[in-house]
């Protein structure tokens, strides 16, 4: 039987494989789409993002997280969540279908009426896969989840490029979103052995008198609800916080400027989600399993934090270093304004996976109340600052967003320290060596390569030199996390 360390390592490997392939595909197809489409096309879909994420969280109601945090969820628990999501997704689609004219009026953009009604179909599609995803995650079947995500990304990306080439504009991006959800959901059903039922016993056929009444069907939600509803509200607030710039820029600066910001955000998010989602596949399951072993739980969390910092800082700082070359060469001079915003968003994004890991640690202790109130406080402060500063321009808004989200990482740490005594000094020891090493490497690389005039040559030299220097620094410093990663990779390659 595999040890916890081996299961976690495999989960991280397949989570990393999943996110790595998805982000690589996103890189390739993002460049192609960036050349085929205009900033206004991206802006149109970006303005709907906040409504989509709110509806998605309302639909799932935090029950997926609730299932993962149950030590031994039953068939009835998964079944109740499945049917609730179907009902919630359908109701939400009808509500937002009717609200489409008001959404369009907020942005002064009538074309958003049909576009929003098309995009919001994603709620209905995704409702069929939430319980299946929770089941696979709980069983640590990360390999199967990875196959679903990689296949869905490739399929939806090909579809979007074909539509963009045919001149469908922002409809290509909307279809990419829907195709991803549809394919991913179908594959989750293929890989998951769990199946929903409407009967009293999933083993019995649906004979007359054997169907469950609605009250009994949804009864298991009762024990999930107190925890899950706080997760739902917190997740909504978190998603609003992440998408608030699109929401405000669309209102105050129009779809073109929103598209420029969204393009920069998408590239930075590809990097920090590569790290964050890889960990999210396993962190809550592992931390919940160690709930009664606080000392061991702290050791595991600290190792996860070091692993995150080891990857996140060089990856995001490195993208910020080559932002101009990457954007201009990759998707064209028309996106130059996006390139100027990208370094700021990369600075913010470098800390995002660590914040996510800390919030998951809080949730693993069933303290969804702390998660809720902290996310709410961040949201209120962020909205107040951004609304108050929008007249100062987009740059000031992005700087404010960046600094506030970096500072809030320490708020999340404060709560984790209260729960498992993760001291601030230990936390800083776990992240600062990697942050300072990455910053120093990027600064030296930027200085050495500043005189290179060719964008292509500068991009290649900066990328290779920064990677080599960071690896050399980690080897000279004797970074334990580097040794463990290399050991696992080489062992995996020979097994």
CSV table of C-alpha atoms in Angstrom, one decimal:
chain,number,residue,atom,x,y,z
A,1,UNK,CA,0.0,0.0,0.0
A,2,UNK,CA,1.3,3.4,-1.0
A,3,UNK,CA,2.4,5.8,1.8
A,4,UNK,CA,1.0,9.3,2.2
A,5,UNK,CA,4.2,10.7,0.8
A,6,UNK,CA,4.1,8.6,-2.3
A,7,UNK,CA,0.4,9.3,-2.9
A,8,UNK,CA,1.0,13.0,-2.5
A,9,UNK,CA,4.0,12.9,-4.8
A,10,UNK,CA,2.1,11.1,-7.4
A,11,UNK,CA,-0.8,13.5,-7.0
A,12,UNK,CA,1.5,16.5,-7.4
A,13,UNK,CA,3.2,14.8,-10.4
A,14,UNK,CA,-0.1,14.2,-12.3
A,15,UNK,CA,-1.5,17.6,-11.1
A,16,UNK,CA,1.6,19.2,-12.5
A,17,UNK,CA,1.4,17.2,-15.7
A,18,UNK,CA,-2.3,18.2,-16.1
A,19,UNK,CA,-1.7,21.9,-15.5
A,20,UNK,CA,1.6,21.9,-17.3
A,21,UNK,CA,0.1,20.5,-20.5
A,22,UNK,CA,-3.0,22.7,-20.2
A,23,UNK,CA,-0.9,25.8,-19.8
A,24,UNK,CA,1.5,24.8,-22.6
A,25,UNK,CA,-1.6,24.3,-24.9
A,26,UNK,CA,-2.9,27.6,-23.6
A,27,UNK,CA,0.4,29.2,-24.5
A,28,UNK,CA,0.4,27.8,-28.1
A,29,UNK,CA,-3.2,28.4,-28.8
A,30,UNK,CA,-3.3,31.7,-26.9
A,31,UNK,CA,-0.6,33.0,-29.2
A,32,UNK,CA,-2.6,31.9,-32.3
A,33,UNK,CA,-5.8,33.4,-30.9
A,34,UNK,CA,-4.0,36.6,-29.9
A,35,UNK,CA,-2.9,37.1,-33.5
A,36,UNK,CA,-6.4,36.2,-35.0
A,37,UNK,CA,-8.5,38.3,-32.5
A,38,UNK,CA,-8.5,41.9,-31.3
A,39,UNK,CA,-8.4,43.3,-27.7
A,40,UNK,CA,-12.1,44.2,-28.0
A,41,UNK,CA,-12.9,40.5,-28.6
A,42,UNK,CA,-11.2,39.5,-25.4
A,43,UNK,CA,-12.8,42.4,-23.6
A,44,UNK,CA,-16.3,41.2,-24.6
A,45,UNK,CA,-15.9,37.8,-22.9
A,46,UNK,CA,-13.9,39.3,-20.0
A,47,UNK,CA,-16.8,41.5,-19.1
A,48,UNK,CA,-18.9,38.5,-18.5
A,49,UNK,CA,-16.3,36.6,-16.4
A,50,UNK,CA,-17.5,37.9,-13.1
A,51,UNK,CA,-21.1,36.8,-13.7
A,52,UNK,CA,-19.9,33.4,-14.9
A,53,UNK,CA,-17.8,32.7,-11.8
A,54,UNK,CA,-20.5,33.9,-9.4
A,55,UNK,CA,-23.1,31.7,-11.0
A,56,UNK,CA,-20.6,28.7,-11.0
A,57,UNK,CA,-20.0,29.1,-7.3
A,58,UNK,CA,-23.7,29.5,-6.5
A,59,UNK,CA,-24.4,26.4,-8.6
A,60,UNK,CA,-21.8,24.2,-6.8
A,61,UNK,CA,-22.6,25.9,-3.4
A,62,UNK,CA,-19.3,24.7,-2.0
A,63,UNK,CA,-20.5,21.1,-1.9
A,64,UNK,CA,-17.5,19.8,-3.8
A,65,UNK,CA,-15.2,21.2,-1.2
A,66,UNK,CA,-17.6,19.8,1.5
A,67,UNK,CA,-17.4,16.3,0.0
A,68,UNK,CA,-13.6,16.4,-0.2
A,69,UNK,CA,-13.5,17.5,3.5
A,70,UNK,CA,-15.7,14.6,4.6
A,71,UNK,CA,-13.6,11.7,5.9
A,72,UNK,CA,-15.9,9.1,4.4
A,73,UNK,CA,-18.6,10.5,2.0
A,74,UNK,CA,-21.4,8.1,1.2
A,75,UNK,CA,-23.2,7.5,-2.1
A,76,UNK,CA,-26.1,9.5,-0.7
A,77,UNK,CA,-23.8,12.5,-0.2
A,78,UNK,CA,-22.5,12.5,-3.8
A,79,UNK,CA,-26.1,11.8,-5.1
A,80,UNK,CA,-27.6,14.7,-3.2
A,81,UNK,CA,-24.9,17.1,-4.5
A,82,UNK,CA,-25.3,15.8,-8.1
A,83,UNK,CA,-29.0,16.4,-8.3
A,84,UNK,CA,-28.8,19.7,-6.4
A,85,UNK,CA,-26.2,21.0,-8.9
A,86,UNK,CA,-28.5,20.0,-11.9
A,87,UNK,CA,-31.4,21.9,-10.3
A,88,UNK,CA,-29.3,24.9,-9.4
A,89,UNK,CA,-27.5,25.1,-12.7
A,90,UNK,CA,-30.8,25.1,-14.6
A,91,UNK,CA,-32.4,27.7,-12.4
A,92,UNK,CA,-29.4,30.0,-12.6
A,93,UNK,CA,-29.3,29.8,-16.3
A,94,UNK,CA,-33.0,30.9,-16.6
A,95,UNK,CA,-32.3,33.8,-14.2
A,96,UNK,CA,-29.3,35.0,-16.0
A,97,UNK,CA,-30.9,34.5,-19.4
A,98,UNK,CA,-33.6,37.0,-18.3
A,99,UNK,CA,-31.0,39.3,-16.8
A,100,UNK,CA,-28.9,39.6,-20.0
A,101,UNK,CA,-30.4,43.0,-21.0
A,102,UNK,CA,-29.5,44.5,-17.7
A,103,UNK,CA,-25.9,43.1,-17.9
A,104,UNK,CA,-25.6,44.6,-21.4
A,105,UNK,CA,-26.9,47.9,-20.1
A,106,UNK,CA,-24.3,48.1,-17.3
A,107,UNK,CA,-21.5,47.9,-19.9
A,108,UNK,CA,-23.4,50.0,-22.6
A,109,UNK,CA,-22.9,47.1,-25.0
A,110,UNK,CA,-26.0,45.5,-26.6
A,111,UNK,CA,-24.0,42.7,-28.2
A,112,UNK,CA,-23.6,41.2,-24.8
A,113,UNK,CA,-27.2,40.1,-24.7
A,114,UNK,CA,-26.9,37.1,-27.1
A,115,UNK,CA,-23.3,36.5,-26.0
A,116,UNK,CA,-24.1,36.2,-22.3
A,117,UNK,CA,-27.0,33.9,-23.0
A,118,UNK,CA,-24.6,31.6,-24.9
A,119,UNK,CA,-21.8,31.7,-22.4
A,120,UNK,CA,-24.1,31.0,-19.4
A,121,UNK,CA,-24.9,27.6,-20.9
A,122,UNK,CA,-21.7,26.6,-19.2
A,123,UNK,CA,-23.6,26.4,-15.9
A,124,UNK,CA,-25.9,23.7,-17.2
A,125,UNK,CA,-23.0,21.7,-18.7
A,126,UNK,CA,-20.7,21.9,-15.6
A,127,UNK,CA,-23.5,20.9,-13.2
A,128,UNK,CA,-23.3,17.3,-14.5
A,129,UNK,CA,-19.6,17.0,-13.5
A,130,UNK,CA,-19.2,18.5,-10.1
A,131,UNK,CA,-20.0,15.3,-8.1
A,132,UNK,CA,-17.9,13.2,-10.4
A,133,UNK,CA,-14.9,15.5,-10.0
A,134,UNK,CA,-15.3,15.5,-6.2
A,135,UNK,CA,-15.4,11.7,-6.3
A,136,UNK,CA,-12.2,11.4,-8.3
A,137,UNK,CA,-10.4,14.0,-6.2
A,138,UNK,CA,-11.4,12.3,-3.0
A,139,UNK,CA,-10.1,9.0,-4.3
A,140,UNK,CA,-6.8,10.8,-5.3
A,141,UNK,CA,-7.5,9.7,-8.9
A,142,UNK,CA,-5.5,12.7,-10.1
A,143,UNK,CA,-4.2,10.9,-13.2
A,144,UNK,CA,-7.8,10.5,-14.5
A,145,UNK,CA,-8.6,14.1,-13.8
A,146,UNK,CA,-5.4,15.1,-15.7
A,147,UNK,CA,-6.5,13.1,-18.7
A,148,UNK,CA,-9.9,14.9,-18.7
A,149,UNK,CA,-8.4,18.4,-18.4
A,150,UNK,CA,-5.7,17.9,-21.0
A,151,UNK,CA,-8.1,16.4,-23.6
A,152,UNK,CA,-10.7,19.1,-23.0
A,153,UNK,CA,-8.1,21.8,-23.3
A,154,UNK,CA,-6.8,20.5,-26.6
A,155,UNK,CA,-10.2,19.9,-28.1
A,156,UNK,CA,-11.7,23.3,-27.1
A,157,UNK,CA,-8.6,25.1,-28.2
A,158,UNK,CA,-8.7,23.6,-31.7
A,159,UNK,CA,-12.4,24.5,-32.0
A,160,UNK,CA,-11.7,28.1,-31.0
A,161,UNK,CA,-8.9,28.6,-33.4
A,162,UNK,CA,-11.0,27.3,-36.3
A,163,UNK,CA,-13.8,29.6,-35.4
A,164,UNK,CA,-11.5,32.6,-35.0
A,165,UNK,CA,-9.9,31.9,-38.4
A,166,UNK,CA,-13.4,31.8,-39.9
A,167,UNK,CA,-14.1,35.3,-38.5
A,168,UNK,CA,-16.3,34.6,-35.6
A,169,UNK,CA,-14.5,37.0,-33.3
A,170,UNK,CA,-15.5,36.8,-29.6
A,171,UNK,CA,-17.8,33.9,-30.3
A,172,UNK,CA,-14.7,31.8,-30.8
A,173,UNK,CA,-13.6,32.5,-27.2
A,174,UNK,CA,-17.1,31.8,-25.9
A,175,UNK,CA,-17.3,28.5,-27.7
A,176,UNK,CA,-13.8,27.5,-26.4
A,177,UNK,CA,-15.2,28.0,-22.8
A,178,UNK,CA,-18.3,25.9,-23.5
A,179,UNK,CA,-16.4,23.2,-25.4
A,180,UNK,CA,-13.9,22.8,-22.6
A,181,UNK,CA,-16.7,22.3,-20.0
A,182,UNK,CA,-18.6,19.9,-22.2
A,183,UNK,CA,-15.7,17.6,-23.0
A,184,UNK,CA,-14.3,17.7,-19.5
A,185,UNK,CA,-17.7,16.7,-18.0
A,186,UNK,CA,-18.1,13.8,-20.5
A,187,UNK,CA,-14.6,12.5,-19.6
A,188,UNK,CA,-15.2,12.8,-15.9
A,189,UNK,CA,-18.2,10.5,-16.4
A,190,UNK,CA,-16.1,8.1,-18.4
A,191,UNK,CA,-13.4,7.8,-15.7
A,192,UNK,CA,-15.5,7.9,-12.6
A,193,UNK,CA,-17.2,4.7,-11.5
A,194,UNK,CA,-19.7,6.5,-9.4
A,195,UNK,CA,-23.2,7.0,-10.8
A,196,UNK,CA,-26.2,9.0,-9.5
A,197,UNK,CA,-29.6,7.5,-8.8
A,198,UNK,CA,-33.1,8.5,-8.0
A,199,UNK,CA,-33.9,5.3,-6.1
A,200,UNK,CA,-33.7,4.4,-2.4
A,201,UNK,CA,-30.8,2.1,-3.1
A,202,UNK,CA,-28.3,2.5,-6.0
A,203,UNK,CA,-28.0,-1.2,-6.3
A,204,UNK,CA,-31.8,-1.7,-7.1
A,205,UNK,CA,-33.5,-1.0,-10.4
A,206,UNK,CA,-35.9,1.9,-10.5
A,207,UNK,CA,-39.1,0.1,-9.9
A,208,UNK,CA,-42.5,1.5,-8.9
A,209,UNK,CA,-42.4,2.8,-5.3
A,210,UNK,CA,-38.6,2.7,-5.1
A,211,UNK,CA,-38.1,6.4,-6.1
A,212,UNK,CA,-36.9,8.8,-3.5
A,213,UNK,CA,-39.0,11.8,-2.6
A,214,UNK,CA,-37.2,15.1,-3.0
A,215,UNK,CA,-37.0,15.7,0.7
A,216,UNK,CA,-35.1,12.4,1.2
A,217,UNK,CA,-33.0,12.9,-2.0
A,218,UNK,CA,-31.6,16.2,-0.7
A,219,UNK,CA,-31.5,15.3,3.0
A,220,UNK,CA,-27.7,14.5,3.0
A,221,UNK,CA,-27.1,18.1,2.1
A,222,UNK,CA,-28.1,19.1,5.6
A,223,UNK,CA,-24.8,18.0,7.2
A,224,UNK,CA,-22.8,19.5,4.3
A,225,UNK,CA,-24.7,22.8,4.2
A,226,UNK,CA,-23.3,24.8,7.2
A,227,UNK,CA,-19.7,24.2,6.1
A,228,UNK,CA,-20.4,24.4,2.3
A,229,UNK,CA,-22.5,27.5,2.3
A,230,UNK,CA,-19.7,29.5,3.9
A,231,UNK,CA,-17.3,28.0,1.3
A,232,UNK,CA,-19.8,29.0,-1.4
A,233,UNK,CA,-20.0,32.6,-0.2
A,234,UNK,CA,-16.3,32.8,0.3
A,235,UNK,CA,-15.6,31.4,-3.1
A,236,UNK,CA,-18.0,33.9,-4.7
A,237,UNK,CA,-16.2,36.8,-2.9
A,238,UNK,CA,-12.8,35.4,-3.9
A,239,UNK,CA,-13.9,35.1,-7.6
A,240,UNK,CA,-15.3,38.7,-7.5
A,241,UNK,CA,-12.0,39.8,-6.0
A,242,UNK,CA,-10.1,38.1,-8.9
A,243,UNK,CA,-12.4,39.5,-11.6
A,244,UNK,CA,-13.1,42.9,-10.2
A,245,UNK,CA,-10.7,44.6,-12.6
A,246,UNK,CA,-12.5,43.3,-15.6
A,247,UNK,CA,-15.8,44.4,-14.1
A,248,UNK,CA,-14.7,47.9,-13.4
A,249,UNK,CA,-12.5,48.4,-16.5
A,250,UNK,CA,-15.4,47.3,-18.7
A,251,UNK,CA,-17.6,49.9,-17.1
A,252,UNK,CA,-15.1,52.8,-17.0
A,253,UNK,CA,-12.7,52.2,-19.9
A,254,UNK,CA,-14.6,50.0,-22.4
A,255,UNK,CA,-14.0,46.7,-24.0
A,256,UNK,CA,-10.6,47.4,-25.7
A,257,UNK,CA,-8.8,48.4,-22.5
A,258,UNK,CA,-10.5,45.6,-20.6
A,259,UNK,CA,-9.2,43.2,-23.3
A,260,UNK,CA,-5.7,44.5,-22.9
A,261,UNK,CA,-5.8,43.9,-19.1
A,262,UNK,CA,-7.5,40.6,-19.5
A,263,UNK,CA,-4.8,39.4,-22.0
A,264,UNK,CA,-2.1,40.3,-19.5
A,265,UNK,CA,-4.0,38.7,-16.6
A,266,UNK,CA,-4.6,35.5,-18.6
A,267,UNK,CA,-0.8,35.1,-19.3
A,268,UNK,CA,0.1,35.7,-15.6
A,269,UNK,CA,-2.7,33.4,-14.5
A,270,UNK,CA,-1.5,30.6,-16.7
A,271,UNK,CA,1.7,30.5,-14.7
A,272,UNK,CA,0.3,30.9,-11.1
A,273,UNK,CA,-2.5,28.5,-11.8
A,274,UNK,CA,0.0,26.0,-13.1
A,275,UNK,CA,1.4,25.9,-9.6
A,276,UNK,CA,-1.7,26.5,-7.6
A,277,UNK,CA,-4.0,24.0,-9.3
A,278,UNK,CA,-1.3,21.3,-9.2
A,279,UNK,CA,-1.3,21.7,-5.4
A,280,UNK,CA,-5.1,22.1,-5.1
A,281,UNK,CA,-5.5,18.6,-6.6
A,282,UNK,CA,-4.0,17.1,-3.4
A,283,UNK,CA,-3.5,19.6,-0.6
A,284,UNK,CA,-7.0,19.5,1.0
A,285,UNK,CA,-7.2,15.7,0.8
A,286,UNK,CA,-3.8,15.3,2.4
A,287,UNK,CA,-4.3,18.0,5.1
A,288,UNK,CA,-7.7,16.7,6.1
A,289,UNK,CA,-6.2,13.3,6.5
A,290,UNK,CA,-3.7,14.7,8.9
A,291,UNK,CA,-6.2,16.7,10.9
A,292,UNK,CA,-5.5,14.8,14.1
A,293,UNK,CA,-1.7,14.9,13.7
A,294,UNK,CA,-1.0,18.6,14.0
A,295,UNK,CA,2.8,18.4,14.1
A,296,UNK,CA,2.9,16.2,11.0
A,297,UNK,CA,0.3,18.4,9.3
A,298,UNK,CA,2.5,21.4,9.9
A,299,UNK,CA,5.5,19.7,8.5
A,300,UNK,CA,3.6,18.7,5.3
A,301,UNK,CA,2.2,22.2,4.9
A,302,UNK,CA,5.6,23.8,5.2
A,303,UNK,CA,7.0,21.4,2.6
A,304,UNK,CA,4.2,22.3,0.3
A,305,UNK,CA,4.9,26.0,0.9
A,306,UNK,CA,8.6,25.6,0.0
A,307,UNK,CA,7.7,23.6,-3.1
A,308,UNK,CA,5.3,26.3,-4.1
A,309,UNK,CA,7.8,29.1,-3.5
A,310,UNK,CA,10.6,27.2,-5.3
A,311,UNK,CA,8.5,27.1,-8.5
A,312,UNK,CA,6.2,30.1,-8.3
A,313,UNK,CA,8.8,32.9,-7.8
A,314,UNK,CA,11.2,32.1,-10.7
A,315,UNK,CA,8.3,31.2,-13.0
A,316,UNK,CA,6.3,34.5,-12.5
A,317,UNK,CA,9.3,36.8,-12.0
A,318,UNK,CA,10.8,35.2,-15.2
A,319,UNK,CA,7.6,35.9,-17.2
A,320,UNK,CA,7.7,39.5,-15.9
A,321,UNK,CA,11.3,39.8,-17.1
A,322,UNK,CA,10.5,38.8,-20.7
A,323,UNK,CA,7.0,40.3,-20.8
A,324,UNK,CA,7.6,42.8,-23.6
A,325,UNK,CA,9.5,40.4,-25.8
A,326,UNK,CA,7.0,37.6,-25.2
A,327,UNK,CA,3.9,39.7,-25.9
A,328,UNK,CA,5.2,41.6,-28.9
A,329,UNK,CA,6.8,38.6,-30.6
A,330,UNK,CA,4.0,36.2,-29.6
A,331,UNK,CA,0.8,38.0,-30.3
A,332,UNK,CA,1.9,41.2,-31.9
A,333,UNK,CA,2.6,44.9,-31.4
A,334,UNK,CA,-1.2,45.6,-31.1
A,335,UNK,CA,-0.9,44.1,-27.5
A,336,UNK,CA,1.9,46.4,-26.4
A,337,UNK,CA,-0.2,47.9,-23.6
A,338,UNK,CA,-0.8,44.4,-22.2
A,339,UNK,CA,2.9,43.9,-22.1
A,340,UNK,CA,3.3,47.0,-19.9
A,341,UNK,CA,0.7,45.6,-17.4
A,342,UNK,CA,2.1,42.0,-17.3
A,343,UNK,CA,5.1,42.6,-15.0
A,344,UNK,CA,2.8,44.0,-12.3
A,345,UNK,CA,0.4,41.1,-12.6
A,346,UNK,CA,3.3,38.6,-12.5
A,347,UNK,CA,4.5,40.2,-9.2
A,348,UNK,CA,1.1,39.7,-7.8
A,349,UNK,CA,0.7,36.2,-9.3
A,350,UNK,CA,4.0,34.9,-7.7
A,351,UNK,CA,2.3,35.1,-4.3
A,352,UNK,CA,-1.1,33.8,-5.4
A,353,UNK,CA,-0.3,30.0,-5.1
A,354,UNK,CA,1.0,30.5,-1.6
A,355,UNK,CA,-2.1,32.4,-0.6
A,356,UNK,CA,-4.2,29.6,-2.1
A,357,UNK,CA,-2.3,27.0,-0.2
A,358,UNK,CA,-2.8,28.9,3.1
A,359,UNK,CA,-6.5,29.3,2.5
A,360,UNK,CA,-6.8,25.5,1.8
A,361,UNK,CA,-5.1,24.9,5.1
A,362,UNK,CA,-7.7,27.0,6.8
A,363,UNK,CA,-10.5,25.2,5.1
A,364,UNK,CA,-9.0,21.8,5.9
A,365,UNK,CA,-9.6,22.6,9.6
A,366,UNK,CA,-13.3,23.2,8.8
A,367,UNK,CA,-12.9,26.9,9.5
A,368,UNK,CA,-14.9,28.1,6.6
A,369,UNK,CA,-16.0,31.0,8.8
A,370,UNK,CA,-12.5,32.4,8.9
A,371,UNK,CA,-12.2,31.9,5.1
A,372,UNK,CA,-15.5,33.7,4.6
A,373,UNK,CA,-14.8,36.8,6.8
A,374,UNK,CA,-11.2,37.2,5.5
A,375,UNK,CA,-12.3,37.0,1.8
A,376,UNK,CA,-15.1,39.4,2.5
A,377,UNK,CA,-12.8,41.9,4.2
A,378,UNK,CA,-10.4,41.7,1.2
A,379,UNK,CA,-13.2,42.2,-1.2
A,380,UNK,CA,-14.6,45.2,0.5
A,381,UNK,CA,-11.2,46.9,0.9
A,382,UNK,CA,-10.3,46.1,-2.7
A,383,UNK,CA,-13.5,47.4,-4.3
A,384,UNK,CA,-13.4,50.5,-2.2
A,385,UNK,CA,-9.8,51.3,-3.2
A,386,UNK,CA,-10.3,50.5,-6.9
A,387,UNK,CA,-13.6,52.5,-7.2
A,388,UNK,CA,-12.0,55.4,-5.4
A,389,UNK,CA,-8.9,55.3,-7.6
A,390,UNK,CA,-10.3,54.6,-11.1
A,391,UNK,CA,-9.9,58.2,-12.2
A,392,UNK,CA,-6.1,57.9,-11.6
A,393,UNK,CA,-5.9,55.4,-14.5
A,394,UNK,CA,-5.4,51.7,-15.2
A,395,UNK,CA,-1.8,51.6,-13.9
A,396,UNK,CA,-2.7,52.9,-10.5
A,397,UNK,CA,-5.6,50.4,-10.2
A,398,UNK,CA,-3.3,47.5,-11.2
A,399,UNK,CA,-0.6,48.6,-8.7
A,400,UNK,CA,-3.2,48.8,-5.9
A,401,UNK,CA,-4.6,45.4,-6.8
A,402,UNK,CA,-1.1,43.9,-6.8
A,403,UNK,CA,0.1,45.4,-3.5
A,404,UNK,CA,-3.2,44.6,-1.6
A,405,UNK,CA,-3.2,40.9,-2.7
A,406,UNK,CA,0.4,40.5,-1.7
A,407,UNK,CA,-0.2,42.0,1.7
A,408,UNK,CA,-3.3,39.8,2.2
A,409,UNK,CA,-1.2,36.7,2.0
A,410,UNK,CA,0.0,37.6,5.6
A,411,UNK,CA,-3.6,37.8,6.7
A,412,UNK,CA,-4.1,34.2,5.6
A,413,UNK,CA,-0.9,33.2,7.3
A,414,UNK,CA,-2.2,34.8,10.6
A,415,UNK,CA,-5.2,32.4,10.6
A,416,UNK,CA,-3.0,29.4,9.7
A,417,UNK,CA,-0.7,30.3,12.6
A,418,UNK,CA,-3.6,30.4,15.0
A,419,UNK,CA,-4.7,26.9,13.8
A,420,UNK,CA,-1.5,25.0,13.6
A,421,UNK,CA,1.2,27.3,15.0
A,422,UNK,CA,2.9,28.1,11.8
A,423,UNK,CA,5.1,31.0,13.0
A,424,UNK,CA,5.7,34.0,10.9
A,425,UNK,CA,9.5,33.6,11.2
A,426,UNK,CA,9.2,30.0,9.9
A,427,UNK,CA,6.9,31.1,7.1
A,428,UNK,CA,9.4,33.8,6.0
A,429,UNK,CA,12.2,31.2,6.1
A,430,UNK,CA,10.2,29.0,3.8
A,431,UNK,CA,9.4,31.6,1.1
A,432,UNK,CA,12.0,34.4,1.3
A,433,UNK,CA,15.1,32.4,0.1
A,434,UNK,CA,13.3,31.5,-3.1
A,435,UNK,CA,11.8,34.9,-3.6
A,436,UNK,CA,15.1,36.7,-3.1
A,437,UNK,CA,17.0,34.3,-5.2
A,438,UNK,CA,14.5,34.6,-8.1
A,439,UNK,CA,14.5,38.4,-7.8
A,440,UNK,CA,18.3,38.6,-7.8
A,441,UNK,CA,18.6,36.2,-10.8
A,442,UNK,CA,16.0,38.2,-12.8
A,443,UNK,CA,17.7,41.5,-11.9
A,444,UNK,CA,21.1,40.2,-12.9
A,445,UNK,CA,19.8,38.6,-16.1
A,446,UNK,CA,18.0,41.8,-17.1
A,447,UNK,CA,21.1,43.9,-16.5
A,448,UNK,CA,23.4,41.5,-18.5
A,449,UNK,CA,21.0,41.3,-21.5
A,450,UNK,CA,19.9,44.9,-21.6
A,451,UNK,CA,22.1,45.8,-24.5
A,452,UNK,CA,20.7,43.0,-26.8
A,453,UNK,CA,18.6,44.8,-29.4
A,454,UNK,CA,17.1,41.8,-31.1
A,455,UNK,CA,13.8,40.8,-29.4
A,456,UNK,CA,14.1,37.2,-30.4
A,457,UNK,CA,17.7,36.9,-29.2
A,458,UNK,CA,16.9,38.8,-26.0
A,459,UNK,CA,13.9,36.5,-25.2
A,460,UNK,CA,16.0,33.3,-25.8
A,461,UNK,CA,19.1,34.5,-23.9
A,462,UNK,CA,17.1,35.8,-20.9
A,463,UNK,CA,15.0,32.6,-20.6
A,464,UNK,CA,18.0,30.3,-20.8
A,465,UNK,CA,20.3,32.4,-18.6
A,466,UNK,CA,17.7,33.0,-15.9
A,467,UNK,CA,16.8,29.3,-15.7
A,468,UNK,CA,20.5,28.3,-15.6
A,469,UNK,CA,21.3,30.9,-12.9
A,470,UNK,CA,18.4,29.9,-10.7
A,471,UNK,CA,19.3,26.2,-10.9
A,472,UNK,CA,22.9,27.0,-10.1
A,473,UNK,CA,21.9,29.1,-7.1
A,474,UNK,CA,19.6,26.4,-5.8
A,475,UNK,CA,22.3,23.8,-6.2
A,476,UNK,CA,25.0,25.9,-4.5
A,477,UNK,CA,22.6,26.7,-1.7
A,478,UNK,CA,21.8,23.0,-1.3
A,479,UNK,CA,18.1,23.4,-1.6
A,480,UNK,CA,16.5,20.3,-0.2
A,481,UNK,CA,13.3,20.7,-2.3
A,482,UNK,CA,15.4,20.7,-5.5
A,483,UNK,CA,17.0,17.4,-4.5
A,484,UNK,CA,13.6,15.8,-3.6
A,485,UNK,CA,12.1,16.9,-7.0
A,486,UNK,CA,15.0,15.6,-9.0
A,487,UNK,CA,15.0,12.4,-7.0
A,488,UNK,CA,11.3,11.8,-7.7
A,489,UNK,CA,11.6,12.7,-11.4
A,490,UNK,CA,14.5,10.3,-12.0
A,491,UNK,CA,12.9,7.6,-9.9
A,492,UNK,CA,9.7,8.0,-12.0
A,493,UNK,CA,11.7,7.8,-15.2
A,494,UNK,CA,13.3,4.5,-14.3
A,495,UNK,CA,10.2,2.9,-12.8
